[in-house]
Amino acid sequence: MSYVSAHMALLKWVNFQLKSTGKDEINIDIDRILNKVNNAISQKYLAFPEFTTFLYAGWSQSVAVEGAIKVNECMLVDSESYELKHYSHGKHFVSYNKPRTYNVLCHTQDLDLVQLYKGTIFEPHHHVNIMLSDLAPEVAVFEWMTMMLKYIVDGMSAVDLELEDIPVHNRIRIPHGFKY
């Protein structure tokens, strides 16, 4: 929630700057965003208790990184995040024969890129979720975030895992309590 709120606050600040300098504002069509978010919530994603990789292009980077963190925290499965183009630099050789779930966060503008790398990364035994948005890239983050969170919910449900089932140790409960 804090990430989504921060992104919206940043968009509002950018729009204020654009408006005050006489430039065109970013179109934030709340009704269209809500429609896309509600549709994403109704989707069912392939979610297995296996190594998960979030691949991204463009604006979806921050959501992919957060998705990898959430898989670690909530599904208790190892996860990572890579730019789609960079994953093909050897990492795909490591995952060739191993079970993997890939979540590809991309925009309709990135479909040629996804097609280009699809044949070199994904194997028939891999599970692949294409999390595609056609919203303006600046606001597609809201749809990607919903898709990513719905994937986490589906994954936890698949293994019958509730948040209260996750063991939290006192020494890691507050990870940011460092003193310098």
CSV table of C-alpha atoms in Angstrom, one decimal, residues 54-135:
chain,number,residue,atom,x,y,z
A,54,PHE,CA,9.8,-11.9,-12.0
A,55,LEU,CA,10.9,-10.7,-15.4
A,56,TYR,CA,10.2,-7.1,-16.3
A,57,ALA,CA,10.5,-4.5,-19.0
A,58,GLY,CA,10.4,-0.7,-18.6
A,59,TRP,CA,8.1,0.8,-16.0
A,60,SER,CA,7.4,-2.6,-14.3
A,61,GLN,CA,10.8,-2.9,-12.6
A,62,SER,CA,9.9,-1.7,-9.2
A,63,VAL,CA,6.8,-4.0,-9.1
A,64,ALA,CA,8.9,-7.0,-10.2
A,65,VAL,CA,11.5,-6.4,-7.5
A,66,GLU,CA,8.7,-6.0,-4.9
A,67,GLY,CA,7.1,-9.2,-6.2
A,68,ALA,CA,10.3,-11.2,-5.6
A,69,ILE,CA,10.4,-9.9,-2.1
A,70,LYS,CA,6.8,-10.7,-1.4
A,71,VAL,CA,7.2,-14.3,-2.8
A,72,ASN,CA,10.1,-14.7,-0.3
A,73,GLU,CA,8.1,-13.2,2.6
A,74,CYS,CA,4.6,-14.6,2.0
A,75,MET,CA,5.0,-17.8,0.0
A,76,LEU,CA,8.3,-18.8,1.7
A,77,VAL,CA,9.8,-19.6,-1.7
A,78,ASP,CA,13.0,-18.4,-3.2
A,79,SER,CA,12.5,-15.7,-5.8
A,80,GLU,CA,14.4,-13.2,-7.9
A,81,SER,CA,13.8,-10.4,-10.3
A,82,TYR,CA,15.6,-9.6,-13.6
A,83,GLU,CA,15.1,-7.4,-16.6
A,84,LEU,CA,13.9,-9.6,-19.3
A,85,LYS,CA,16.8,-8.8,-21.6
A,86,HIS,CA,19.4,-9.5,-18.9
A,87,TYR,CA,17.9,-12.9,-17.9
A,88,SER,CA,19.1,-14.3,-21.2
A,89,HIS,CA,22.8,-13.6,-20.2
A,90,GLY,CA,23.4,-17.1,-18.8
A,91,LYS,CA,20.8,-17.2,-16.1
A,92,HIS,CA,18.5,-19.1,-18.4
A,93,PHE,CA,21.1,-21.9,-18.6
A,94,VAL,CA,20.9,-22.4,-14.8
A,95,SER,CA,17.1,-22.7,-14.9
A,96,TYR,CA,16.8,-24.8,-18.1
A,97,ASN,CA,16.1,-28.1,-16.4
A,98,LYS,CA,14.7,-26.8,-13.1
A,99,PRO,CA,11.0,-26.2,-12.2
A,100,ARG,CA,10.4,-22.4,-12.4
A,101,THR,CA,7.4,-20.1,-12.4
A,102,TYR,CA,8.0,-16.9,-14.4
A,103,ASN,CA,5.9,-13.8,-13.9
A,104,VAL,CA,6.5,-11.5,-16.9
A,105,LEU,CA,5.4,-8.0,-16.2
A,106,CYS,CA,5.2,-6.1,-19.4
A,107,HIS,CA,3.4,-3.4,-21.4
A,108,THR,CA,1.8,-3.9,-24.8
A,109,GLN,CA,4.7,-1.8,-26.1
A,110,ASP,CA,7.0,-4.6,-24.9
A,111,LEU,CA,5.3,-7.5,-26.7
A,112,ASP,CA,8.0,-7.7,-29.4
A,113,LEU,CA,10.6,-8.0,-26.7
A,114,VAL,CA,8.7,-10.7,-24.9
A,115,GLN,CA,8.3,-12.7,-28.1
A,116,LEU,CA,12.0,-12.3,-28.9
A,117,TYR,CA,13.1,-13.8,-25.6
A,118,LYS,CA,10.2,-16.3,-25.1
A,119,GLY,CA,11.9,-19.0,-27.1
A,120,THR,CA,15.2,-18.7,-25.3
A,121,ILE,CA,14.1,-18.5,-21.7
A,122,PHE,CA,10.9,-20.5,-21.2
A,123,GLU,CA,10.8,-24.3,-21.5
A,124,PRO,CA,7.6,-26.5,-21.8
A,125,HIS,CA,7.9,-27.5,-18.1
A,126,HIS,CA,8.1,-23.9,-16.9
A,127,HIS,CA,5.0,-22.1,-15.6
A,128,VAL,CA,4.6,-18.7,-17.2
A,129,ASN,CA,2.3,-15.9,-16.2
A,130,ILE,CA,2.2,-12.9,-18.6
A,131,MET,CA,1.1,-9.9,-16.6
A,132,LEU,CA,0.3,-7.5,-19.4
A,133,SER,CA,-1.0,-4.0,-19.2
A,134,ASP,CA,-2.2,-1.6,-21.9
A,135,LEU,CA,-2.7,1.3,-19.5
